[in-house]
PDB file of C-alpha atoms in Angstrom:
ATOM      1  CA  UNK Y  56      79.979  95.745  93.023  1.00  0.00           C
ATOM      2  CA  UNK Y  57      80.018  94.578  96.656  1.00  0.00           C
ATOM      3  CA  UNK Y  58      81.591  96.464  99.534  1.00  0.00           C
ATOM      4  CA  UNK Y  59      84.199  93.701  99.679  1.00  0.00           C
ATOM      5  CA  UNK Y  60      85.163  94.282  96.053  1.00  0.00           C
ATOM      6  CA  UNK Y  61      85.415  98.049  96.544  1.00  0.00           C
ATOM      7  CA  UNK Y  62      87.881  97.943  99.429  1.00  0.00           C
ATOM      8  CA  UNK Y  63      91.491  98.845  98.770  1.00  0.00           C
ATOM      9  CA  UNK Y  64      93.953  95.933  98.382  1.00  0.00           C
ATOM     10  CA  UNK Y  65      96.159  97.746 100.900  1.00  0.00           C
ATOM     11  CA  UNK Y  66      93.459  97.542 103.585  1.00  0.00           C
ATOM     12  CA  UNK Y  67      94.317  95.006 106.322  1.00  0.00           C
ATOM     13  CA  UNK Y  68      91.854  92.136 105.989  1.00  0.00           C
ATOM     14  CA  UNK Y  69      91.110  89.174 108.218  1.00  0.00           C
ATOM     15  CA  UNK Y  70      89.410  85.851 107.572  1.00  0.00           C
ATOM     16  CA  UNK Y  71      88.140  84.486 110.890  1.00  0.00           C
ATOM     17  CA  UNK Y  72      87.699  80.726 110.598  1.00  0.00           C
ATOM     18  CA  UNK Y  73      85.733  78.658 113.051  1.00  0.00           C
ATOM     19  CA  UNK Y  74      87.342  75.224 113.456  1.00  0.00           C
ATOM     20  CA  UNK Y  75      84.965  72.478 114.612  1.00  0.00           C
ATOM     21  CA  UNK Y  76      82.534  71.603 111.838  1.00  0.00           C
ATOM     22  CA  UNK Y  77      84.129  74.151 109.498  1.00  0.00           C
ATOM     23  CA  UNK Y  78      87.714  72.977 109.049  1.00  0.00           C
ATOM     24  CA  UNK Y  79      87.691  69.836 111.198  1.00  0.00           C
ATOM     25  CA  UNK Y  80      85.138  67.009 111.112  1.00  0.00           C
ATOM     26  CA  UNK Y  81      84.519  66.911 114.848  1.00  0.00           C
ATOM     27  CA  UNK Y  82      80.961  68.025 115.612  1.00  0.00           C
ATOM     28  CA  UNK Y  83      79.604  64.511 116.079  1.00  0.00           C
ATOM     29  CA  UNK Y  84      82.590  63.678 118.257  1.00  0.00           C
ATOM     30  CA  UNK Y  85      81.633  66.595 120.501  1.00  0.00           C
ATOM     31  CA  UNK Y  86      78.039  65.364 120.574  1.00  0.00           C
ATOM     32  CA  UNK Y  87      79.240  61.963 121.780  1.00  0.00           C
ATOM     33  CA  UNK Y  88      81.503  63.461 124.443  1.00  0.00           C
ATOM     34  CA  UNK Y  89      78.757  65.728 125.798  1.00  0.00           C
ATOM     35  CA  UNK Y  90      76.295  62.833 125.776  1.00  0.00           C
ATOM     36  CA  UNK Y  91      78.631  60.699 127.855  1.00  0.00           C
ATOM     37  CA  UNK Y  92      79.293  63.529 130.284  1.00  0.00           C
ATOM     38  CA  UNK Y  93      75.577  64.175 130.731  1.00  0.00           C
ATOM     39  CA  UNK Y  94      74.796  60.501 131.261  1.00  0.00           C
ATOM     40  CA  UNK Y  95      77.575  60.125 133.834  1.00  0.00           C
ATOM     41  CA  UNK Y  96      75.967  63.032 135.707  1.00  0.00           C
ATOM     42  CA  UNK Y  97      72.578  61.318 135.573  1.00  0.00           C
ATOM     43  CA  UNK Y  98      71.145  63.670 132.942  1.00  0.00           C
ATOM     44  CA  UNK Y  99      69.370  62.291 129.891  1.00  0.00           C
ATOM     45  CA  UNK Y 100      69.599  64.858 127.085  1.00  0.00           C
ATOM     46  CA  UNK Y 101      68.396  63.997 123.578  1.00  0.00           C
ATOM     47  CA  UNK Y 102      71.190  63.795 121.019  1.00  0.00           C
ATOM     48  CA  UNK Y 103      69.402  66.224 118.704  1.00  0.00           C
ATOM     49  CA  UNK Y 104      69.190  68.730 121.546  1.00  0.00           C
ATOM     50  CA  UNK Y 105      72.943  68.444 122.063  1.00  0.00           C
ATOM     51  CA  UNK Y 106      73.578  68.772 118.316  1.00  0.00           C
ATOM     52  CA  UNK Y 107      71.572  71.979 118.212  1.00  0.00           C
ATOM     53  CA  UNK Y 108      73.932  73.543 120.781  1.00  0.00           C
ATOM     54  CA  UNK Y 109      77.246  72.429 119.271  1.00  0.00           C
ATOM     55  CA  UNK Y 110      79.361  75.456 118.424  1.00  0.00           C
ATOM     56  CA  UNK Y 111      78.818  77.008 121.819  1.00  0.00           C
ATOM     57  CA  UNK Y 112      81.309  76.616 124.633  1.00  0.00           C
ATOM     58  CA  UNK Y 113      80.218  74.899 127.821  1.00  0.00           C
ATOM     59  CA  UNK Y 114      79.488  78.285 129.425  1.00  0.00           C
ATOM     60  CA  UNK Y 115      76.552  78.759 127.037  1.00  0.00           C
ATOM     61  CA  UNK Y 116      75.724  75.163 126.086  1.00  0.00           C
ATOM     62  CA  UNK Y 117      75.064  73.937 129.612  1.00  0.00           C
ATOM     63  CA  UNK Y 118      72.637  76.698 130.678  1.00  0.00           C
ATOM     64  CA  UNK Y 119      70.702  76.057 127.463  1.00  0.00           C
ATOM     65  CA  UNK Y 120      70.395  72.319 128.086  1.00  0.00           C
ATOM     66  CA  UNK Y 121      70.262  72.293 131.900  1.00  0.00           C
ATOM     67  CA  UNK Y 122      68.712  75.655 132.809  1.00  0.00           C
ATOM     68  CA  UNK Y 123      67.694  74.562 136.291  1.00  0.00           C
ATOM     69  CA  UNK Y 124      71.064  73.130 137.332  1.00  0.00           C
ATOM     70  CA  UNK Y 125      73.468  75.138 139.452  1.00  0.00           C
ATOM     71  CA  UNK Y 126      76.818  76.500 138.336  1.00  0.00           C
ATOM     72  CA  UNK Y 127      78.648  73.779 140.261  1.00  0.00           C
ATOM     73  CA  UNK Y 128      76.825  71.116 138.258  1.00  0.00           C
ATOM     74  CA  UNK Y 129      77.574  72.942 135.008  1.00  0.00           C
ATOM     75  CA  UNK Y 130      81.264  73.183 135.879  1.00  0.00           C
ATOM     76  CA  UNK Y 131      81.490  69.519 136.831  1.00  0.00           C
ATOM     77  CA  UNK Y 132      79.847  68.343 133.602  1.00  0.00           C
ATOM     78  CA  UNK Y 133      81.911  70.749 131.509  1.00  0.00           C
ATOM     79  CA  UNK Y 134      85.139  69.503 133.048  1.00  0.00           C
ATOM     80  CA  UNK Y 135      84.138  65.885 132.492  1.00  0.00           C
ATOM     81  CA  UNK Y 136      83.180  66.605 128.891  1.00  0.00           C
ATOM     82  CA  UNK Y 137      86.641  68.027 128.266  1.00  0.00           C
ATOM     83  CA  UNK Y 138      88.276  64.966 129.767  1.00  0.00           C
ATOM     84  CA  UNK Y 139      86.151  62.588 127.709  1.00  0.00           C
ATOM     85  CA  UNK Y 140      86.695  64.467 124.464  1.00  0.00           C
ATOM     86  CA  UNK Y 141      90.460  64.678 124.875  1.00  0.00           C
ATOM     87  CA  UNK Y 142      90.894  61.053 125.922  1.00  0.00           C
ATOM     88  CA  UNK Y 143      88.444  59.337 123.573  1.00  0.00           C
ATOM     89  CA  UNK Y 144      87.633  61.556 120.623  1.00  0.00           C
ATOM     90  CA  UNK Y 145      90.239  64.221 119.862  1.00  0.00           C
ATOM     91  CA  UNK Y 146      92.513  61.721 118.121  1.00  0.00           C
ATOM     92  CA  UNK Y 147      89.634  60.725 115.815  1.00  0.00           C
ATOM     93  CA  UNK Y 148      89.102  64.237 114.449  1.00  0.00           C
ATOM     94  CA  UNK Y 149      90.224  64.809 110.871  1.00  0.00           C
ATOM     95  CA  UNK Y 150      90.385  67.861 108.575  1.00  0.00           C
ATOM     96  CA  UNK Y 151      87.665  68.219 105.969  1.00  0.00           C
ATOM     97  CA  UNK Y 152      88.752  67.832 102.363  1.00  0.00           C
ATOM     98  CA  UNK Y 153      90.026  71.150 101.062  1.00  0.00           C
ATOM     99  CA  UNK Y 154      90.357  72.767 104.498  1.00  0.00           C
ATOM    100  CA  UNK Y 155      94.129  73.157 104.442  1.00  0.00           C
ATOM    101  CA  UNK Y 156      94.131  74.248 100.799  1.00  0.00           C
ATOM    102  CA  UNK Y 157      91.440  76.847 101.549  1.00  0.00           C
ATOM    103  CA  UNK Y 158      93.459  78.381 104.374  1.00  0.00           C
ATOM    104  CA  UNK Y 159      96.536  78.528 102.154  1.00  0.00           C
ATOM    105  CA  UNK Y 160      94.558  80.096  99.307  1.00  0.00           C
ATOM    106  CA  UNK Y 161      93.136  82.784 101.587  1.00  0.00           C
ATOM    107  CA  UNK Y 162      96.598  83.497 102.968  1.00  0.00           C
ATOM    108  CA  UNK Y 163      98.090  83.686  99.470  1.00  0.00           C
ATOM    109  CA  UNK Y 164      95.364  86.188  98.598  1.00  0.00           C
ATOM    110  CA  UNK Y 165      96.779  88.464 101.339  1.00  0.00           C
ATOM    111  CA  UNK Y 166      94.185  87.869 104.012  1.00  0.00           C
ATOM    112  CA  UNK Y 167      95.290  87.441 107.609  1.00  0.00           C
ATOM    113  CA  UNK Y 168      94.106  83.964 108.580  1.00  0.00           C
ATOM    114  CA  UNK Y 169      92.749  83.761 112.123  1.00  0.00           C
ATOM    115  CA  UNK Y 170      91.353  80.647 113.781  1.00  0.00           C
ATOM    116  CA  UNK Y 171      88.503  81.641 116.109  1.00  0.00           C
ATOM    117  CA  UNK Y 172      86.990  78.811 118.125  1.00  0.00           C
ATOM    118  CA  UNK Y 173      85.122  78.149 121.364  1.00  0.00           C
ATOM    119  CA  UNK Y 174      87.705  75.425 122.078  1.00  0.00           C
ATOM    120  CA  UNK Y 175      90.561  75.591 124.563  1.00  0.00           C
ATOM    121  CA  UNK Y 176      94.084  76.585 123.514  1.00  0.00           C
ATOM    122  CA  UNK Y 177      95.563  73.063 123.565  1.00  0.00           C
ATOM    123  CA  UNK Y 178      92.789  71.803 121.281  1.00  0.00           C
ATOM    124  CA  UNK Y 179      93.273  74.691 118.839  1.00  0.00           C
ATOM    125  CA  UNK Y 180      97.012  74.055 118.726  1.00  0.00           C
ATOM    126  CA  UNK Y 181      96.347  70.375 118.009  1.00  0.00           C
ATOM    127  CA  UNK Y 182      94.127  71.313 115.075  1.00  0.00           C
ATOM    128  CA  UNK Y 183      96.700  73.746 113.693  1.00  0.00           C
ATOM    129  CA  UNK Y 184      99.203  70.881 113.649  1.00  0.00           C
ATOM    130  CA  UNK Y 185      96.618  68.528 112.155  1.00  0.00           C
ATOM    131  CA  UNK Y 186      95.878  70.991 109.356  1.00  0.00           C
ATOM    132  CA  UNK Y 187      99.579  71.745 108.856  1.00  0.00           C
ATOM    133  CA  UNK Y 188      98.975  75.498 108.701  1.00  0.00           C
ATOM    134  CA  UNK Y 189     101.127  76.986 111.451  1.00  0.00           C
ATOM    135  CA  UNK Y 190     102.996  78.979 108.814  1.00  0.00           C
ATOM    136  CA  UNK Y 191      99.867  80.739 107.492  1.00  0.00           C
ATOM    137  CA  UNK Y 192      97.903  81.391 110.697  1.00  0.00           C
ATOM    138  CA  UNK Y 193      98.363  84.979 111.845  1.00  0.00           C
ATOM    139  CA  UNK Y 194      96.586  84.434 115.175  1.00  0.00           C
ATOM    140  CA  UNK Y 195      94.207  82.136 116.975  1.00  0.00           C
ATOM    141  CA  UNK Y 196      91.596  82.829 119.626  1.00  0.00           C
ATOM    142  CA  UNK Y 197      89.781  80.436 121.936  1.00  0.00           C
ATOM    143  CA  UNK Y 198      87.707  80.322 125.073  1.00  0.00           C
ATOM    144  CA  UNK Y 199      90.849  80.892 127.171  1.00  0.00           C
ATOM    145  CA  UNK Y 200      91.111  84.398 125.695  1.00  0.00           C
ATOM    146  CA  UNK Y 201      87.603  85.638 126.484  1.00  0.00           C
ATOM    147  CA  UNK Y 202      84.832  85.709 129.080  1.00  0.00           C
ATOM    148  CA  UNK Y 203      82.117  84.172 126.904  1.00  0.00           C
ATOM    149  CA  UNK Y 204      81.971  81.702 124.026  1.00  0.00           C
ATOM    150  CA  UNK Y 205      79.784  81.971 120.943  1.00  0.00           C
ATOM    151  CA  UNK Y 206      77.109  83.177 120.296  1.00  0.00           C
ATOM    152  CA  UNK Y 207      78.596  86.038 122.313  1.00  0.00           C
ATOM    153  CA  UNK Y 208      80.860  88.032 119.965  1.00  0.00           C
ATOM    154  CA  UNK Y 209      83.868  87.987 122.308  1.00  0.00           C
ATOM    155  CA  UNK Y 210      85.936  85.446 120.365  1.00  0.00           C
ATOM    156  CA  UNK Y 211      85.582  87.296 117.061  1.00  0.00           C
ATOM    157  CA  UNK Y 212      86.142  90.687 118.701  1.00  0.00           C
ATOM    158  CA  UNK Y 213      89.326  89.423 120.359  1.00  0.00           C
ATOM    159  CA  UNK Y 214      90.457  87.939 117.038  1.00  0.00           C
ATOM    160  CA  UNK Y 215      90.081  91.283 115.254  1.00  0.00           C
ATOM    161  CA  UNK Y 216      91.951  93.040 118.053  1.00  0.00           C
ATOM    162  CA  UNK Y 217      94.859  90.599 117.761  1.00  0.00           C
ATOM    163  CA  UNK Y 218      95.396  91.388 114.073  1.00  0.00           C
ATOM    164  CA  UNK Y 219      94.295  95.069 114.213  1.00  0.00           C
ATOM    165  CA  UNK Y 220      91.578  94.679 111.585  1.00  0.00           C
ATOM    166  CA  UNK Y 221      88.274  96.586 111.546  1.00  0.00           C
ATOM    167  CA  UNK Y 222      85.009  94.589 111.482  1.00  0.00           C
ATOM    168  CA  UNK Y 223      84.097  95.912 108.036  1.00  0.00           C
ATOM    169  CA  UNK Y 224      87.329  94.448 106.656  1.00  0.00           C
ATOM    170  CA  UNK Y 225      86.763  90.952 108.014  1.00  0.00           C
ATOM    171  CA  UNK Y 226      84.798  87.850 107.102  1.00  0.00           C
ATOM    172  CA  UNK Y 227      83.761  85.039 109.425  1.00  0.00           C
ATOM    173  CA  UNK Y 228      83.608  81.496 108.049  1.00  0.00           C
ATOM    174  CA  UNK Y 229      81.565  79.152 110.220  1.00  0.00           C
ATOM    175  CA  UNK Y 230      79.208  76.197 110.267  1.00  0.00           C
ATOM    176  CA  UNK Y 231      76.667  77.049 112.974  1.00  0.00           C
ATOM    177  CA  UNK Y 232      74.065  79.707 113.582  1.00  0.00           C
ATOM    178  CA  UNK Y 233      76.110  80.642 116.658  1.00  0.00           C
ATOM    179  CA  UNK Y 234      79.041  81.653 114.434  1.00  0.00           C
ATOM    180  CA  UNK Y 235      76.770  83.736 112.226  1.00  0.00           C
ATOM    181  CA  UNK Y 236      74.983  85.411 115.138  1.00  0.00           C
ATOM    182  CA  UNK Y 237      78.254  86.207 116.909  1.00  0.00           C
ATOM    183  CA  UNK Y 238      79.684  87.795 113.770  1.00  0.00           C
ATOM    184  CA  UNK Y 239      76.577  89.923 113.231  1.00  0.00           C
ATOM    185  CA  UNK Y 240      76.772  91.328 116.759  1.00  0.00           C
ATOM    186  CA  UNK Y 241      80.020  93.126 115.916  1.00  0.00           C
ATOM    187  CA  UNK Y 242      79.233  93.969 112.314  1.00  0.00           C
ATOM    188  CA  UNK Y 243      81.293  91.279 110.589  1.00  0.00           C
ATOM    189  CA  UNK Y 244      79.765  89.641 107.534  1.00  0.00           C
ATOM    190  CA  UNK Y 245      79.751  85.879 107.429  1.00  0.00           C
ATOM    191  CA  UNK Y 246      80.121  82.955 105.054  1.00  0.00           C
ATOM    192  CA  UNK Y 247      78.673  79.612 106.121  1.00  0.00           C
ATOM    193  CA  UNK Y 248      79.444  75.998 105.308  1.00  0.00           C
ATOM    194  CA  UNK Y 249      77.046  73.085 105.796  1.00  0.00           C
ATOM    195  CA  UNK Y 250      79.717  70.576 106.849  1.00  0.00           C
ATOM    196  CA  UNK Y 251      78.681  70.897 110.494  1.00  0.00           C
ATOM    197  CA  UNK Y 252      75.211  69.578 109.740  1.00  0.00           C
ATOM    198  CA  UNK Y 253      73.184  72.814 109.926  1.00  0.00           C
ATOM    199  CA  UNK Y 254      70.708  73.430 107.114  1.00  0.00           C
ATOM    200  CA  UNK Y 255      71.154  76.116 104.494  1.00  0.00           C
ATOM    201  CA  UNK Y 256      67.876  77.758 105.492  1.00  0.00           C
ATOM    202  CA  UNK Y 257      68.896  78.003 109.157  1.00  0.00           C
ATOM    203  CA  UNK Y 258      72.274  79.478 108.276  1.00  0.00           C
ATOM    204  CA  UNK Y 259      70.765  82.033 105.904  1.00  0.00           C
ATOM    205  CA  UNK Y 260      68.070  82.936 108.404  1.00  0.00           C
ATOM    206  CA  UNK Y 261      70.800  83.573 110.974  1.00  0.00           C
ATOM    207  CA  UNK Y 262      72.372  86.062 108.546  1.00  0.00           C
ATOM    208  CA  UNK Y 263      74.973  84.232 106.461  1.00  0.00           C
ATOM    209  CA  UNK Y 264      75.677  86.121 103.240  1.00  0.00           C
ATOM    210  CA  UNK Y 265      76.255  82.892 101.307  1.00  0.00           C
ATOM    211  CA  UNK Y 266      76.282  79.180 102.154  1.00  0.00           C
ATOM    212  CA  UNK Y 267      78.609  76.542 100.681  1.00  0.00           C
ATOM    213  CA  UNK Y 268      78.452  72.791 101.112  1.00  0.00           C
ATOM    214  CA  UNK Y 269      81.899  72.613 102.720  1.00  0.00           C
ATOM    215  CA  UNK Y 270      85.431  74.043 102.663  1.00  0.00           C
ATOM    216  CA  UNK Y 271      86.196  72.264  99.412  1.00  0.00           C
ATOM    217  CA  UNK Y 272      83.164  73.857  97.729  1.00  0.00           C
ATOM    218  CA  UNK Y 273      84.146  77.310  98.987  1.00  0.00           C
ATOM    219  CA  UNK Y 274      87.632  76.773  97.583  1.00  0.00           C
ATOM    220  CA  UNK Y 275      86.220  75.617  94.237  1.00  0.00           C
ATOM    221  CA  UNK Y 276      84.078  78.769  94.006  1.00  0.00           C
ATOM    222  CA  UNK Y 277      86.654  81.098  95.523  1.00  0.00           C
ATOM    223  CA  UNK Y 278      86.705  83.380  92.450  1.00  0.00           C
ATOM    224  CA  UNK Y 279      83.014  84.224  92.972  1.00  0.00           C
ATOM    225  CA  UNK Y 280      83.045  84.137  96.776  1.00  0.00           C
ATOM    226  CA  UNK Y 281      83.070  87.175  99.081  1.00  0.00           C
ATOM    227  CA  UNK Y 282      86.865  86.853  99.177  1.00  0.00           C
ATOM    228  CA  UNK Y 283      87.352  87.560  95.491  1.00  0.00           C
ATOM    229  CA  UNK Y 284      88.219  91.060  94.374  1.00  0.00           C
ATOM    230  CA  UNK Y 285      88.333  92.530  97.904  1.00  0.00           C
TER     231      UNK Y 285
END
């Protein structure tokens, strides 16, 4: 029997859900926004290179893609990316099939549902409305709440603090290696979904305990997932 199954039902538990690529089909929209921001700044970055960094906030994405640029350049491109995404792409984002039902199932199973994203507060609030889950979300954490985005563990650590849950009584659900690595840094086990475009092998190599195709698949196999019998 797993450690999850052995824990007492009375133990406070938290499910920390990433948003982009996990609950919301938006990763490619972010790729497009970053690409436009880079090109406006005169920087040609391959789309696959941008894709590989999606899941990080601008504070970690930009140094990875433009290591020789100064902080002022990073800040200017990051600001422009935000403007482009909000004006051209945010309205195109849609929930993945099963995402809302999964959050409601987890909540009904007495987990505290926390949305933990590298996005800004306004974007997170938009997605909560889009998913229609304001009544089941116990807390949400974004880049506005912390000093560093993923793969730093700050967002997940702040999320646990908000709901007063210990790392061993939490599960992270994410779609990128950055989610999985961030969770591991504070001792939180992780479940991965492939809906963000990352391969199963990469997610498992990063440390995911199990990988599902998407939110709908996780919901369909909920009774055998790490959530069952906790």
